[in-house]
Each structure stands twice: as structure tokens, then as C-alpha cells.
PDB file of C-alpha atoms in Angstrom:
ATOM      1  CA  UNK F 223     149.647 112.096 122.716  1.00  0.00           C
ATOM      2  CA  UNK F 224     146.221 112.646 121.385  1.00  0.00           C
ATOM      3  CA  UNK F 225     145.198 109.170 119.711  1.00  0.00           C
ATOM      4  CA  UNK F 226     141.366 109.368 119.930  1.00  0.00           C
ATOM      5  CA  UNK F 227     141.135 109.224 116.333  1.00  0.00           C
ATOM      6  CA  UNK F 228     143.083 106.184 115.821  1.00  0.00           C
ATOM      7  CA  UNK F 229     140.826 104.371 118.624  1.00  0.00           C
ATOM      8  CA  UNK F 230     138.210 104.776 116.314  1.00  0.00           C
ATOM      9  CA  UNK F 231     139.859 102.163 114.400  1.00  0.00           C
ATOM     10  CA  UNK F 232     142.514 100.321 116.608  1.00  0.00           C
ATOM     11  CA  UNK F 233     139.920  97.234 116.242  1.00  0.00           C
ATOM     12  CA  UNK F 234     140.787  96.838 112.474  1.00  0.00           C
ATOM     13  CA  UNK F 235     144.183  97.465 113.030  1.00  0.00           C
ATOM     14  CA  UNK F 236     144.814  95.168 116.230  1.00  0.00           C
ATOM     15  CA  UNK F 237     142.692  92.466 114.680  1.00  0.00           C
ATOM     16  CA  UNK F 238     144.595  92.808 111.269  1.00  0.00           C
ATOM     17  CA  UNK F 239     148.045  91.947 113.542  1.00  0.00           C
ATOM     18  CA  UNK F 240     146.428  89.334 115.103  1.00  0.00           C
ATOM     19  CA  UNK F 241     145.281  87.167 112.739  1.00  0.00           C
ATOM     20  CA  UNK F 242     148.761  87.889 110.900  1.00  0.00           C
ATOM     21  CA  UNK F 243     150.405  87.213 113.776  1.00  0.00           C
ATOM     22  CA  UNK F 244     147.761  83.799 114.362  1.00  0.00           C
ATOM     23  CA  UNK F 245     150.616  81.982 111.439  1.00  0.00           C
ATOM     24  CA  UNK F 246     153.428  83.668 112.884  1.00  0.00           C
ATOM     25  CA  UNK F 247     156.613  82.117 115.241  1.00  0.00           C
ATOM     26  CA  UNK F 248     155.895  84.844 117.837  1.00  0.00           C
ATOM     27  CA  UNK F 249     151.981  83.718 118.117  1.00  0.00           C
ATOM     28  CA  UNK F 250     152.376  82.373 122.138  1.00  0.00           C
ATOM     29  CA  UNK F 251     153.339  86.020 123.221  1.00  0.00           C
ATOM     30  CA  UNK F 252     150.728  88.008 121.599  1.00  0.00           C
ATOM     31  CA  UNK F 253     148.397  85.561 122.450  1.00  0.00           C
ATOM     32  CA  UNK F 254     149.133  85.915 126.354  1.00  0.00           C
ATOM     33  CA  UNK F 255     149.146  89.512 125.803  1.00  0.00           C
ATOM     34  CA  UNK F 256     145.735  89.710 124.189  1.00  0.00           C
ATOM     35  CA  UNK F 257     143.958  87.738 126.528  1.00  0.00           C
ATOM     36  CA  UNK F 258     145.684  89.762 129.846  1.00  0.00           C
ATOM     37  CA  UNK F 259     144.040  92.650 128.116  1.00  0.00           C
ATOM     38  CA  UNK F 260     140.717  91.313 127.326  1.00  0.00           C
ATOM     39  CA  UNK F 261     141.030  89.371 130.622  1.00  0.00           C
ATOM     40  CA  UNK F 262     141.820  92.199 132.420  1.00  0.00           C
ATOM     41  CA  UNK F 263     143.678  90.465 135.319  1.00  0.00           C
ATOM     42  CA  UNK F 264     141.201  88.041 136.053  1.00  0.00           C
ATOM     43  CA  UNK F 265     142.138  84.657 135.361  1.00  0.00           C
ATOM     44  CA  UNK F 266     139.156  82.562 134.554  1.00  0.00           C
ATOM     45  CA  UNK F 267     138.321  85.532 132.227  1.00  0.00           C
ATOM     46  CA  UNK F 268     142.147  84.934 130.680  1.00  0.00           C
ATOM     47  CA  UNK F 269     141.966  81.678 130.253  1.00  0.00           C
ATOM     48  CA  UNK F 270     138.955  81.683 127.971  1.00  0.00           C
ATOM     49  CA  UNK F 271     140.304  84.365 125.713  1.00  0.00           C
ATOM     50  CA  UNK F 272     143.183  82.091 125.117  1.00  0.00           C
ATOM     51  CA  UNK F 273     141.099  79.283 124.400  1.00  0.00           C
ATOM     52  CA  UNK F 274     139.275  81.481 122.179  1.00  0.00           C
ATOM     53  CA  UNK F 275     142.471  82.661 120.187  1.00  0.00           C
ATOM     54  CA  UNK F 276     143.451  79.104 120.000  1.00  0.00           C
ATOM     55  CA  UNK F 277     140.495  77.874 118.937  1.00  0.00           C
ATOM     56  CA  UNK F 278     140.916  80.618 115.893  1.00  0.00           C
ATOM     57  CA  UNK F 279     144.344  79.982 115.549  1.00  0.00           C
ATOM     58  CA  UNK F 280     143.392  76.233 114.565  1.00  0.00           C
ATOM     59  CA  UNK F 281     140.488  77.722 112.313  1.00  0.00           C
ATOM     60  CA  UNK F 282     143.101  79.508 109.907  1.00  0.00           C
ATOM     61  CA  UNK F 283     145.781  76.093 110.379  1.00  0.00           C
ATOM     62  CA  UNK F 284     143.116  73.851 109.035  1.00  0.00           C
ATOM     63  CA  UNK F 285     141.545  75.567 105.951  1.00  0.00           C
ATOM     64  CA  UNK F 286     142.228  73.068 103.181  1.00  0.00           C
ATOM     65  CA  UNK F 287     144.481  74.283 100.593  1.00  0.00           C
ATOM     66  CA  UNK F 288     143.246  77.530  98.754  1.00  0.00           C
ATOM     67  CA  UNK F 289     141.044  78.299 101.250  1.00  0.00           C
ATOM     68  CA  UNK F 290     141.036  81.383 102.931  1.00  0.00           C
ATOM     69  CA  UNK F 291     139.220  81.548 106.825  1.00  0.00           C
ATOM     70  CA  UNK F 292     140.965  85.142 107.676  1.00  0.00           C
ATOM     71  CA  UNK F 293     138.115  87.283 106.883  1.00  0.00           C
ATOM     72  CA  UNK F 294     135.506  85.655 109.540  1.00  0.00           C
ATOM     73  CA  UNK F 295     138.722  85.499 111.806  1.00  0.00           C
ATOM     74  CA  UNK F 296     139.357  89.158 110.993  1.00  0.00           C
ATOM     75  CA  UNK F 297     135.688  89.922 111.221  1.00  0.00           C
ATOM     76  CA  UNK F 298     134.883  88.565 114.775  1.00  0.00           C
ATOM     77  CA  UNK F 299     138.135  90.270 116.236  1.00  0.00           C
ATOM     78  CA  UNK F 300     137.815  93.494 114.677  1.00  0.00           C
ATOM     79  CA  UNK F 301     134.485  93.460 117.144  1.00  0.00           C
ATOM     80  CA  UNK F 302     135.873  92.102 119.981  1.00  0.00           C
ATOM     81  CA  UNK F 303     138.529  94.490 119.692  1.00  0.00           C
ATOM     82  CA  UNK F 304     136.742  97.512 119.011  1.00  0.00           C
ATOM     83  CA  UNK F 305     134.339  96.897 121.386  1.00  0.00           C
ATOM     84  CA  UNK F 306     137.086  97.026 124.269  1.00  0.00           C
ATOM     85  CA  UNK F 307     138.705  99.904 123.081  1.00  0.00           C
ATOM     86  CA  UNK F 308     135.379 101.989 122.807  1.00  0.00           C
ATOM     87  CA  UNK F 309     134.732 100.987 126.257  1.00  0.00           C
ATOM     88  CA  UNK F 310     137.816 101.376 128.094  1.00  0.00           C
ATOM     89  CA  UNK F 311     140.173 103.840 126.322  1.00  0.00           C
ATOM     90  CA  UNK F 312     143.197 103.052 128.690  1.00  0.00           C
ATOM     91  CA  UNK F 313     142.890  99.387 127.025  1.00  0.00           C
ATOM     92  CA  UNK F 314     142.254 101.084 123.488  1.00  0.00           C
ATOM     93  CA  UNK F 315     145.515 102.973 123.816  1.00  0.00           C
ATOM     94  CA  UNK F 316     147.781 100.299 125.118  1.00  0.00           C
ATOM     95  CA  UNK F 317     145.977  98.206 121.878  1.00  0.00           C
ATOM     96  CA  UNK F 318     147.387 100.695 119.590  1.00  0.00           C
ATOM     97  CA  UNK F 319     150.762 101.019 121.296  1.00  0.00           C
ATOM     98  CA  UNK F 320     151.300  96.850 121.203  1.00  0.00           C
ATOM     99  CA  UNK F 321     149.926  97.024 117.745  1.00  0.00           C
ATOM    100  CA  UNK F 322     152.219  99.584 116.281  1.00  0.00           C
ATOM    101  CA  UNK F 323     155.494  98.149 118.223  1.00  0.00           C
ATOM    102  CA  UNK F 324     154.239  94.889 116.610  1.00  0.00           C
ATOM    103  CA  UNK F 325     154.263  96.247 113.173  1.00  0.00           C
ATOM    104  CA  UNK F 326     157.738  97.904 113.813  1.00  0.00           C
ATOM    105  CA  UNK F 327     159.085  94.205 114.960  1.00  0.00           C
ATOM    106  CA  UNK F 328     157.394  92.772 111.910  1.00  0.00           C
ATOM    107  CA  UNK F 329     157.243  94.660 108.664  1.00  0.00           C
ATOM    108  CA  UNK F 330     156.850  91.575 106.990  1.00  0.00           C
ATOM    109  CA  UNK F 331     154.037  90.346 108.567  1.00  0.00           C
ATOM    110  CA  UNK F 332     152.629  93.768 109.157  1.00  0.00           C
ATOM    111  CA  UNK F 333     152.965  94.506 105.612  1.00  0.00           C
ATOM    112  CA  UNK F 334     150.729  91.359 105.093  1.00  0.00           C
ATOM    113  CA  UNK F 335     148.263  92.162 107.587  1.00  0.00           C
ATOM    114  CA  UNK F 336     147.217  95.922 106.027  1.00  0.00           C
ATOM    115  CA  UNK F 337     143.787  96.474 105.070  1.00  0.00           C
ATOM    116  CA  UNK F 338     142.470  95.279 101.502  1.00  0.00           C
ATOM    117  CA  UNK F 339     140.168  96.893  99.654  1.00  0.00           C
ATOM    118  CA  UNK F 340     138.733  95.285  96.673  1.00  0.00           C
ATOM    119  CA  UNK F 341     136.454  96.704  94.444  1.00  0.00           C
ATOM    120  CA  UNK F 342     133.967  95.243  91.005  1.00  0.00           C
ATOM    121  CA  UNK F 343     131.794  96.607  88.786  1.00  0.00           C
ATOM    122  CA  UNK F 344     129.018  94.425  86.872  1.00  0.00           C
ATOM    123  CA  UNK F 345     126.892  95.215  84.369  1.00  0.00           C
ATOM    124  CA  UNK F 346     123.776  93.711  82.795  1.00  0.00           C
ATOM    125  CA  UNK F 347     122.749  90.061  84.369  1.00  0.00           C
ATOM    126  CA  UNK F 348     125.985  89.529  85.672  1.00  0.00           C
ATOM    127  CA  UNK F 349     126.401  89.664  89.698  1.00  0.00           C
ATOM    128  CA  UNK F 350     129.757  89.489  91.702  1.00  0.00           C
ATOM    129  CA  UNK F 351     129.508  87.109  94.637  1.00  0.00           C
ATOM    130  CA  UNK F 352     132.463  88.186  97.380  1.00  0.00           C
ATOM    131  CA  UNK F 353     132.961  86.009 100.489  1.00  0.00           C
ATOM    132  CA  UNK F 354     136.114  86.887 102.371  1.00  0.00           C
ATOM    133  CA  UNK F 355     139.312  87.662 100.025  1.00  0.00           C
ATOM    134  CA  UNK F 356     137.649  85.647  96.922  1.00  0.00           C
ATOM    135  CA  UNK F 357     135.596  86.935  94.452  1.00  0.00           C
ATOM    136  CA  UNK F 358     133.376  85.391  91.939  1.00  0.00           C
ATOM    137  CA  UNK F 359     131.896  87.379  88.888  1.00  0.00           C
ATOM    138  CA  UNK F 360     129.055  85.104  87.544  1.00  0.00           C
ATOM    139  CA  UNK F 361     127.568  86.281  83.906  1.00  0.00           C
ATOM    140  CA  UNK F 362     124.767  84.269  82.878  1.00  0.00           C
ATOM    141  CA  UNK F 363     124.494  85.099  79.356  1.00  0.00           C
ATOM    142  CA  UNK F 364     128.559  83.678  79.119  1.00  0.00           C
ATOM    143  CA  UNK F 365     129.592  80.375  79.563  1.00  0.00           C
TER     144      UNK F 365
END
């Protein structure tokens, strides 16, 4: 199975099922199974991915209401993630194989989880202001 192109983007896609699965019931088991691959059998190394992941986890739990922390979440991961698969494409490929099983196991959540892609178009003074999923069009000349 050729999946070089897809490792070009498995960090997008595994960090897009992580933070979906962050707010999820099955959360403990892909957190152990992301940090044993990050970790990569070494158990200090392990333990502070998981601490890490929790850490995040608890980041997306406490936003206050309306408040949406899964693009910096999403962000960071997608590096992380990418990052391991560029350098170790054994690693990469079992990503993309955990990630698509995932996605088969939860369509719901998967469904959730797929890429958005948002675009705006001001004209004149105004200026659109985008930080994570919100955006903000700001026209001075309105009120």
C-alpha cells in the first residue's frame, strides 16, 4: 500500500481525531495509544505525552460556554503529529491506519472532526478578524 501521499497530511488528520476524540467516551484508549507512539516504548517519554494530552483534554473541558479552544488544540497537534510522521514513516503509517479505523468506529465523531474551511471577503475599511472557528467582520463606517 503506497500511502506516502497521505503522510503528507496524516498530522491534520490524526490531530483532527484527536481533539474529537479529546470529548469523546473512548478518550482513555486513544490517549494510551498516542502517547505509546509518541513515546515510543519508553516510559518516562509515555508518561509525559499523557500528561500532555490530559493537560489538553482539560483545556477544551474548561472553555466557558461559547468558547471554542479546538483550534490551538488542533494547531499544536497537527505539529506534533506531523512532525513524527515526517520523521519516522513506520509511525506515520500506523498514524494513518489508527486514524482511519477510528473514523470507521466513529462516523459521528469523525464526521465532526473533518477539516473546515472558512472563507470572507471585505471590502473598503472593513477588516475580518478570525481566531480559531469564530469570525468577526468589523466595518467602521457601520454601527
Amino acid at each position: 500500500m503506497d500511502v506516502s501521499g497521505e503522510l503528507a497530511t496524516v498530522g491534520v488528520a490524526g490531530a483532527s481525531a484527536l481533539v474529537a476524540a479529546m470529548m469523546s467516551d473512548g478518550w482513555r484508549g486513544v490517549r494510551d495509544w498516542v502517547a505509546r507512539l509518541l513515546g515510543q516504548g519508553q516510559g518516562e517519554a509515555e508518561a509525559r505525552h499523557v500528561a500532555r494530552l490530559d493537560r489538553d483534554r482539560e483545556l477544551l473541558a474548561a472553555a466557558p460556554e461559547g468558547e471554542d479552544r479546538s483550534g490551538a488544540v488542533l494547531a499544536s497537534w497537527t505539529v506534533r503529529l506531523q512532525d513524527l510522521a515526517d520523521e519516522d514513516q513506520e509511525a506515520g503509517r500506523a498514524l494513518l491506519e489508527f486514524v482511519n479505523r477510528w473514523r470507521e468506529q466513529n462516523p459521528e465523531a469523525a464526521e465532526k472532526a473533518s477539516v473546515v474551511r472558512q472563507s470572507a471577503k471585505a471590502s473598503g475599511k472593513a477588516r475580518i478578524n478570525q481566531v480559531g472557528g469564530s469570525q468577526t467582520v468589523i466595518n467602521p463606517g457601520r454601527s
